[in-house]
Tab-separated table of C-alpha atoms in Angstrom:
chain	number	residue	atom	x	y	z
A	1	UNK	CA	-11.672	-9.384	-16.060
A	2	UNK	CA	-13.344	-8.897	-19.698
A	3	UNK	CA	-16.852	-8.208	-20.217
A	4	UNK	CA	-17.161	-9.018	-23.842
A	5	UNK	CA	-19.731	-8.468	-26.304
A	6	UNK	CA	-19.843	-10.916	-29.301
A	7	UNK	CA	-20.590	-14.364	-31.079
A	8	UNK	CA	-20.488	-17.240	-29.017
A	9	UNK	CA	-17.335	-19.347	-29.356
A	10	UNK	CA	-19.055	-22.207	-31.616
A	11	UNK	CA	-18.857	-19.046	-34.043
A	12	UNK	CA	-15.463	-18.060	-33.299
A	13	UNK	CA	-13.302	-20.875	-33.519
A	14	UNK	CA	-11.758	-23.086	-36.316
A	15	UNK	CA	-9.121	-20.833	-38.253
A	16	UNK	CA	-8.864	-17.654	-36.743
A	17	UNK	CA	-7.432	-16.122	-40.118
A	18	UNK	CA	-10.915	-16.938	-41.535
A	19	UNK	CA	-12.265	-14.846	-39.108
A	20	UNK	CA	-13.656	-10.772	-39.304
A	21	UNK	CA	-11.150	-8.514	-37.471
A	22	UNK	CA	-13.828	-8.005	-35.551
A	23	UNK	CA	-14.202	-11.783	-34.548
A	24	UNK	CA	-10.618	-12.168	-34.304
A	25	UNK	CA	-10.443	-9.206	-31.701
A	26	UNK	CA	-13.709	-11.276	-30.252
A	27	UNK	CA	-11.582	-14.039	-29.711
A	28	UNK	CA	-8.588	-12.816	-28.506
A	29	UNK	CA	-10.321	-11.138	-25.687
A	30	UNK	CA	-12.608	-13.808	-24.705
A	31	UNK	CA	-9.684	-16.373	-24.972
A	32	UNK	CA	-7.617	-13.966	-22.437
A	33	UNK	CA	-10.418	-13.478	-20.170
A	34	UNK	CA	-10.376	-17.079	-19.302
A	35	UNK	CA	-6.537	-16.839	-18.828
A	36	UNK	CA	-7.282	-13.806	-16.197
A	37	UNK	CA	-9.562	-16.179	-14.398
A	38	UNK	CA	-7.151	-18.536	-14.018
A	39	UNK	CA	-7.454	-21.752	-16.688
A	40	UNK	CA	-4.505	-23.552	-17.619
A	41	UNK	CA	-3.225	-22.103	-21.275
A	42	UNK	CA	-3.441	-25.547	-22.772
A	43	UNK	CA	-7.805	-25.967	-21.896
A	44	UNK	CA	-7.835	-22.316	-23.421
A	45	UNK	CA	-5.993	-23.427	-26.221
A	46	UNK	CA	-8.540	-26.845	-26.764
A	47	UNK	CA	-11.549	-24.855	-26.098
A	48	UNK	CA	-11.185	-22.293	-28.379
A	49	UNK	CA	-9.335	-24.077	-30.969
A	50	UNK	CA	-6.021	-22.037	-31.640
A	51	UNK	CA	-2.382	-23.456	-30.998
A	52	UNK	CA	-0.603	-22.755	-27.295
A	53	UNK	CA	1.773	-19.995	-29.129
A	54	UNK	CA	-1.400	-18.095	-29.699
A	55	UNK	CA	-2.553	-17.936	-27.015
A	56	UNK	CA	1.051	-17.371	-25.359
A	57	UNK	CA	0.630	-14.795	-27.933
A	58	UNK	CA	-2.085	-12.516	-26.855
A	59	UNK	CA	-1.786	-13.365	-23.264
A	60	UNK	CA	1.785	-11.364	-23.621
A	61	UNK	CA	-0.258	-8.900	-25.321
A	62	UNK	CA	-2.270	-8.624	-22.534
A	63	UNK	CA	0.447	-8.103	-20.010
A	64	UNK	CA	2.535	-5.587	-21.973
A	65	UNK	CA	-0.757	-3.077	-23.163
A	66	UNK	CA	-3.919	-4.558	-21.411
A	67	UNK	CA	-6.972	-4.720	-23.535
A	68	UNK	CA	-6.286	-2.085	-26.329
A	69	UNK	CA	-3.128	-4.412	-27.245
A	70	UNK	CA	-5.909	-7.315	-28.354
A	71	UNK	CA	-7.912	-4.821	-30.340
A	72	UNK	CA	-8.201	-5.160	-33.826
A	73	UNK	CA	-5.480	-2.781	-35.539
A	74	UNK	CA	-6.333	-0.995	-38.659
A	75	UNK	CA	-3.921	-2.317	-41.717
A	76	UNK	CA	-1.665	0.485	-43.236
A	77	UNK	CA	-2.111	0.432	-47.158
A	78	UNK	CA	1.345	1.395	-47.699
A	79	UNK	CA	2.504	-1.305	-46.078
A	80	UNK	CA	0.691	-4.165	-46.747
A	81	UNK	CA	0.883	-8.001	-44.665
A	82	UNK	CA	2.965	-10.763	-45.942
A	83	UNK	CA	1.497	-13.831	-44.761
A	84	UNK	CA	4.116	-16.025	-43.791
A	85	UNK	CA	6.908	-13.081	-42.866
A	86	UNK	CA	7.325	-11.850	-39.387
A	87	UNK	CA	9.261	-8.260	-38.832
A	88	UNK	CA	12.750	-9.054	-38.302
A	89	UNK	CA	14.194	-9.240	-34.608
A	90	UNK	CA	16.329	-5.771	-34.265
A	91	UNK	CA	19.401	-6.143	-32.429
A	92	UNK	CA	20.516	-3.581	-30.095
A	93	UNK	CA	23.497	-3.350	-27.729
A	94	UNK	CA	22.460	-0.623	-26.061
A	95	UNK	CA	19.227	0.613	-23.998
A	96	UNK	CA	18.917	3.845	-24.592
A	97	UNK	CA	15.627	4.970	-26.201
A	98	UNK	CA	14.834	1.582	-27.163
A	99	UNK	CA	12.008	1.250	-25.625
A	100	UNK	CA	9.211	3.999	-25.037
A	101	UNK	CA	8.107	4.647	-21.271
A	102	UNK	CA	4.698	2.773	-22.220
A	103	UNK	CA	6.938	-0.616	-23.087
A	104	UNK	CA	8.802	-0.090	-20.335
A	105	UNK	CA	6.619	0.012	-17.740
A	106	UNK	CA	4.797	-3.159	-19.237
A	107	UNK	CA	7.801	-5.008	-18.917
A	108	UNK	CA	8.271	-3.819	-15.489
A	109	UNK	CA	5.168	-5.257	-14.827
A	110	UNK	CA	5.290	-8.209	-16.087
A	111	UNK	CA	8.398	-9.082	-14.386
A	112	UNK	CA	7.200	-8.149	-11.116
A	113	UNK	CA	3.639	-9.833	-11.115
A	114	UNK	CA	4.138	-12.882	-13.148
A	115	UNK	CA	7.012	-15.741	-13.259
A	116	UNK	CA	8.535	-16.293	-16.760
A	117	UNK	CA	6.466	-19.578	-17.583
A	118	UNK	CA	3.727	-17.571	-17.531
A	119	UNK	CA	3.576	-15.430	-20.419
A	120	UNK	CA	5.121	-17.914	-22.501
A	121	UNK	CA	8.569	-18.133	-21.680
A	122	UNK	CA	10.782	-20.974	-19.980
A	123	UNK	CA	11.975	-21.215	-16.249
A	124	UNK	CA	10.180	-19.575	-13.244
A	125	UNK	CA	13.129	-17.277	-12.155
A	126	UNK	CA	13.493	-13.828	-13.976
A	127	UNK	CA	16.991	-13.724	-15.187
A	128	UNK	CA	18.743	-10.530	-17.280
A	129	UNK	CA	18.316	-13.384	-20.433
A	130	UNK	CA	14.698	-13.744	-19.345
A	131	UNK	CA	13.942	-10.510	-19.887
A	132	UNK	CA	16.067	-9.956	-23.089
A	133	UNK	CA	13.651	-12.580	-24.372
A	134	UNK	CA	10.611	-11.173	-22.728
A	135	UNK	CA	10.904	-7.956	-24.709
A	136	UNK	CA	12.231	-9.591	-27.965
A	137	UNK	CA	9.116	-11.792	-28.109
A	138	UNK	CA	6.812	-8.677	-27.252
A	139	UNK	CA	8.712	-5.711	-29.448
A	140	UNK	CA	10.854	-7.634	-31.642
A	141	UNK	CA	14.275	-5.652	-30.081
A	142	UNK	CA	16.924	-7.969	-28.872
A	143	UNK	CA	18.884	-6.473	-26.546
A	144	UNK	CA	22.451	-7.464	-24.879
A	145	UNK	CA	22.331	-8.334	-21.271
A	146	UNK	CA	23.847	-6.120	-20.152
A	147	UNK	CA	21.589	-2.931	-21.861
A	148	UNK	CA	18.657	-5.290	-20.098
A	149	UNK	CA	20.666	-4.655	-17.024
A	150	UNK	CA	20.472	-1.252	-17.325
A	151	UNK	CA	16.812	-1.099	-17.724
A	152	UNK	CA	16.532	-2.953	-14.950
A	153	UNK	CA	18.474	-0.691	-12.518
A	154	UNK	CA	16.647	1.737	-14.079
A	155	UNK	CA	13.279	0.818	-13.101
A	156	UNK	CA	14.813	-0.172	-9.205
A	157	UNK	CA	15.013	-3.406	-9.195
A	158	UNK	CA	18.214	-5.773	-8.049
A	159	UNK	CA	18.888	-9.372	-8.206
A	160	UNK	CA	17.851	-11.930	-4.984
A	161	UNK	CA	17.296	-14.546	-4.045
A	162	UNK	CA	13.122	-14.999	-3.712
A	163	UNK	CA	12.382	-15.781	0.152
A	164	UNK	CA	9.048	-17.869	1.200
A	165	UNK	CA	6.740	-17.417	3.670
A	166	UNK	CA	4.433	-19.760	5.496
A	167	UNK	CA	0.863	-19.026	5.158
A	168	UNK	CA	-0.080	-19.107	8.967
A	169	UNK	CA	2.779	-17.432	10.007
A	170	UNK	CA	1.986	-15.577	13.659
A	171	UNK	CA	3.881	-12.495	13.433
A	172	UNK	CA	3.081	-11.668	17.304
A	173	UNK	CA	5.114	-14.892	17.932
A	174	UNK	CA	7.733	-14.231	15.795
A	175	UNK	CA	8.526	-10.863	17.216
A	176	UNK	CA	8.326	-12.710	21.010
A	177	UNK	CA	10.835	-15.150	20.011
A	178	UNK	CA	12.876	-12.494	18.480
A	179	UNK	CA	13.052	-10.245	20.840
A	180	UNK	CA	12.294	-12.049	24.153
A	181	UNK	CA	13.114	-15.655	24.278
A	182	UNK	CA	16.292	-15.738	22.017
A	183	UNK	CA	17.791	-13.329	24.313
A	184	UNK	CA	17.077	-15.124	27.501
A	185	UNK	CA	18.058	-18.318	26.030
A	186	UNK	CA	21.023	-16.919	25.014
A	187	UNK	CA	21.883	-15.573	28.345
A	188	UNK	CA	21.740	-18.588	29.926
A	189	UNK	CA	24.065	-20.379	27.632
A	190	UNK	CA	26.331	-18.043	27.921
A	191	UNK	CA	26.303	-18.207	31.650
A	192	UNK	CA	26.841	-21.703	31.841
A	193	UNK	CA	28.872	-22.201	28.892
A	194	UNK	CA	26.504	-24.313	27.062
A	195	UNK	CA	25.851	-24.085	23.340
A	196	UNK	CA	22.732	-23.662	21.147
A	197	UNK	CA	22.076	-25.141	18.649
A	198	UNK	CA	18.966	-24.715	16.227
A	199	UNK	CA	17.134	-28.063	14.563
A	200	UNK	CA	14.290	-28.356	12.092
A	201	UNK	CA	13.587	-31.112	9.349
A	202	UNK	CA	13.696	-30.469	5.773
A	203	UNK	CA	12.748	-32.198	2.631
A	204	UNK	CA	14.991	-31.267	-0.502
A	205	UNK	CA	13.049	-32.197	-3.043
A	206	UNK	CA	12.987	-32.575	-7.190
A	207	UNK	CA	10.987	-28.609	-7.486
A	208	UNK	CA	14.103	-26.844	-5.503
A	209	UNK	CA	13.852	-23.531	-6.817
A	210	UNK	CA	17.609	-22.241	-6.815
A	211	UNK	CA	19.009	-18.958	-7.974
A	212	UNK	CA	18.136	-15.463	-7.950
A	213	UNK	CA	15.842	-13.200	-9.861
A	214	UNK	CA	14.814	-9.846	-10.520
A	215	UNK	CA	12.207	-7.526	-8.247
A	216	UNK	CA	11.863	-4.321	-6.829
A	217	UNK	CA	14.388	-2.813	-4.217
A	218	UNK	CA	13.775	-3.200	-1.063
A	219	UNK	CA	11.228	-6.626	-1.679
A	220	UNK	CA	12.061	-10.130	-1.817
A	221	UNK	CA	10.412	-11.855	-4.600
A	222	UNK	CA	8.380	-14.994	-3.714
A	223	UNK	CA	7.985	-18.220	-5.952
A	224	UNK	CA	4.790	-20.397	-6.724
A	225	UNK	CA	5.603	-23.917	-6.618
A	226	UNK	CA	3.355	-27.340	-7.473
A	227	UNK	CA	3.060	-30.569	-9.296
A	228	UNK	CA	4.405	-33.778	-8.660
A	229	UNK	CA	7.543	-34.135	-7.371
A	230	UNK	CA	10.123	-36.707	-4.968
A	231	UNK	CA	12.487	-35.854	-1.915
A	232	UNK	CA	14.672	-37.359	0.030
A	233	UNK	CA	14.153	-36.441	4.200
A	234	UNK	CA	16.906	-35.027	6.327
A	235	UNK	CA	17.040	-32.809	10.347
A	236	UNK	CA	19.662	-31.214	11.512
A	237	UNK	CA	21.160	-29.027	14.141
A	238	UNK	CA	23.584	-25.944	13.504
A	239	UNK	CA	25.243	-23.730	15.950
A	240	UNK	CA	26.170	-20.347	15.381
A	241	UNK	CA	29.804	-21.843	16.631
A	242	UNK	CA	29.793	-23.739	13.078
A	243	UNK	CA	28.276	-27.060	14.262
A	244	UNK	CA	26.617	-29.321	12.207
A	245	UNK	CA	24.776	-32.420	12.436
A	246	UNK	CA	22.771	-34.398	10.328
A	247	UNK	CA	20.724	-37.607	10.049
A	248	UNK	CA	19.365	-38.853	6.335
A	249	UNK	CA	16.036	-40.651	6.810
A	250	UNK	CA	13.069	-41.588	3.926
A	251	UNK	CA	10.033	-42.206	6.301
A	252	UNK	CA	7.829	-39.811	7.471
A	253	UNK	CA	9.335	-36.990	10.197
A	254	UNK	CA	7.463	-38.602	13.881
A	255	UNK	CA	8.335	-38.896	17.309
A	256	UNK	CA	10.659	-42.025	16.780
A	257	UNK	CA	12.492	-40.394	14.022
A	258	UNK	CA	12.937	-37.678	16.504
A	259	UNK	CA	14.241	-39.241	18.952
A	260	UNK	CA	17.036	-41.393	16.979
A	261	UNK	CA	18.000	-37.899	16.036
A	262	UNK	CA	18.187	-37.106	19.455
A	263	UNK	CA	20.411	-40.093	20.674
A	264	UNK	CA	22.724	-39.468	17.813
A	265	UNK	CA	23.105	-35.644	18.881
A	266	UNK	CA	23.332	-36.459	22.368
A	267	UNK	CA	26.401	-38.854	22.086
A	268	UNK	CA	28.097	-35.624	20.497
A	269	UNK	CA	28.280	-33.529	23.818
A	270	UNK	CA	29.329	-33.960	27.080
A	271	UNK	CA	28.037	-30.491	28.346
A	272	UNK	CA	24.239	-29.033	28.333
A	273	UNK	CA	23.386	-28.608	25.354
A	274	UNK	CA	20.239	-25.559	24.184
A	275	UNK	CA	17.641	-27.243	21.489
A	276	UNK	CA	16.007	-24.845	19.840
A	277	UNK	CA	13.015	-26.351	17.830
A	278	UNK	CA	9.692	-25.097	16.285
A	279	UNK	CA	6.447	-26.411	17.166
A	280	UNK	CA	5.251	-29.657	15.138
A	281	UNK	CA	3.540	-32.406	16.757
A	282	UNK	CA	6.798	-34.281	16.838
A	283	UNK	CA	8.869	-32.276	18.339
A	284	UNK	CA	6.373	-32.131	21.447
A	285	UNK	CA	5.106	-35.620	21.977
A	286	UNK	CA	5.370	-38.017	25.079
A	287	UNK	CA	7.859	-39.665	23.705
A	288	UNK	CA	9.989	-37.136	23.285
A	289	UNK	CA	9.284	-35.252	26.438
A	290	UNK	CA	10.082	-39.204	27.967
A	291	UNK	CA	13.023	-39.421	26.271
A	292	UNK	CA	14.390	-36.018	27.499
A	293	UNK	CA	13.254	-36.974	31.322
A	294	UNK	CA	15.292	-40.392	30.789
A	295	UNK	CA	18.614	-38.273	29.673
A	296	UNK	CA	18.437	-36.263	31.741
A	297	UNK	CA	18.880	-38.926	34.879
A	298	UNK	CA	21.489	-40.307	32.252
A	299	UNK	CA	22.900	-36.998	32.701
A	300	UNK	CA	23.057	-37.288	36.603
A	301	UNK	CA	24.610	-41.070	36.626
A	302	UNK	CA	27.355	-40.317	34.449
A	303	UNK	CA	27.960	-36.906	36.504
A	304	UNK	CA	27.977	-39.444	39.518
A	305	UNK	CA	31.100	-41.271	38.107
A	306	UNK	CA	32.543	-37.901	37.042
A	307	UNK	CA	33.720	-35.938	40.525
A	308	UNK	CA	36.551	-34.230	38.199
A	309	UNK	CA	33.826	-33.076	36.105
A	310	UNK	CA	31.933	-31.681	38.999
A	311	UNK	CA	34.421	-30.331	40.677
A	312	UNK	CA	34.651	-27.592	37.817
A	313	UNK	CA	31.032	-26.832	38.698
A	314	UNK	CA	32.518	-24.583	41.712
A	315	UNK	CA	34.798	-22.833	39.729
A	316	UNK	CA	37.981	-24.699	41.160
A	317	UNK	CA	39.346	-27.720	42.749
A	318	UNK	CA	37.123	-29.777	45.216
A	319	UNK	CA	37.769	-27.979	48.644
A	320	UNK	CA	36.784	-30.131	52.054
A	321	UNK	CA	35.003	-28.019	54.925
A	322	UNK	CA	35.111	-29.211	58.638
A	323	UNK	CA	32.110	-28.206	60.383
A	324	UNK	CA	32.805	-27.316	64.012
């Protein structure tokens, strides 16, 4: 965060070329200050009274040399400003020496805390283009992709795809289910020759973030998601046998939507099947545990009308014993 010293803002906006370096260098750090603390780019923009690229502008600054890169520079003589004229974009195919360590470790850093939509740029995936740009709009070098490639192996990172994590995730839990009650539940389908099959609901909806982007080795990058946005419900169950069943739905996830799911699966089998669910509301709820009480007798009256089927229960054909 900045602490700066200055006019007030009434005194520092309107046309910032008006402006003292001094309240120019004023501005710039007071208008990334509120960035740091979080406002949106376009109230800094209003408040202050400069366009969105400016601010874009010296928020990049920010990232790439901290507070010294907002400072007011000292003008060479020799080589005076053309207003108007910006230095020309150099292009480079290469990636050697192009960039000091100081640039590069800005870049670095800006790729691993911030998506590319914030400092200016479009999409919220880091791609080897994304980062061509990134340092093109921060050092005027343009370099190929594949010299940013090498700058990026360089500073250890790779290409994945980002993970996400819920918030209240119980990691105790997790490693009981992982290492205890998988394995028994596997055991015991194996034993009986059942199969398993895993379920959970999903919503696929319009902010799908697809692809992969650039992070540090060994660390799966994370995405940031809001705003509006529409889906289109779906469950399903998968077996590690290739299995897969689905059911489309638009209303809410409940108990009745769970258990039309589970009539549909259920017609699918004729043996015991292994359900493997996490723990919402719905998936535990009267009706549900009703619904697998009233299969279950299903079960048993089919079995009833089955004695081929339950024959193979003792390993063999039926076998009569006289009791003497």
């Amino acid at each position: 965060m900045f602490w700066v010293v200055g006019p007030c803002v009434s005194e520092l906006v309107g046309d910032a070329r008006q402006l003292s370096p001094s309240a120019q260098e004023a501005l710039r750090m007071r208008a990334v200050a509120a960035l740091v603390a979080g406002q949106d780019r376009e109230d800094v923009a209003a408040v202050f009274q400069v366009s969105l690229k400016a601010a874009d502008k010296w928020w990049a600054k920010w990232l790439a040399g901290g507070r010294g890169a907002l400072m007011a520079q000292p003008r060479s003589p020799a080589a005076p400003r053309v207003p108007g004229r910006r230095a020309p974009v150099v292009e480079r195919g290469g990636a050697t020496g192009l960039l000091s360590e100081v640039e590069q470790q800005a870049v670095r850093q800006a790729v691993l805390g911030h998506r590319p939509c914030d400092v200016g740029l479009a999409g919220r995936l880091w791609t080897r283009a994304g980062v061509g740009n990134l340092i093109a709009k921060l050092y005027r070098v343009r370099l190929t992709e594949q010299g940013v490639g090498t700058y990026l192996r360089r500073w250890g990172l790779t290409f994945r795809r980002p993970g996400k994590r819920a918030v209240g995730q119980n990691a105790e839990a997790v490693r009981v289910r992982h290492q205890e009650t998988w394995p028994a539940i596997r055991a015991k389908a194996r034993a009986e020759g059942s199969e398993v099959l895993f379920a959970d609901q999903v919503g696929i909806r319009s902010d799908r973030v697809t692809g992969r982007t650039w992070d540090a080795k060994g660390r799966t990058p994370t995405v940031r998601r809001t705003g509006n946005r529409f889906s289109v419900n779906a469950v399903s169950a998968i077996s590690s046998k290739g299995r897969m069943h689905f059911m489309v739905f638009t209303e809410t996830f409940d108990a009745d939507v769970m258990c039309r799911f589970l009539d549909r699966l259920a017609g699918h089998f004729e043996r015991r099947v292994h359900l493997v669910l996490d723990g919402p509301s719905a998936h535990r709820s009267r009706k549900v545990r009703a619904w697998l009480a009233a299969e279950t007798r299903r079960f048993f009256h089919r079995r009833q009308r089955q004695p081929h089927v339950v024959c193979g229960y003792f390993g063999g054909p039926h076998v009569r014993y006289t009791l003497k």
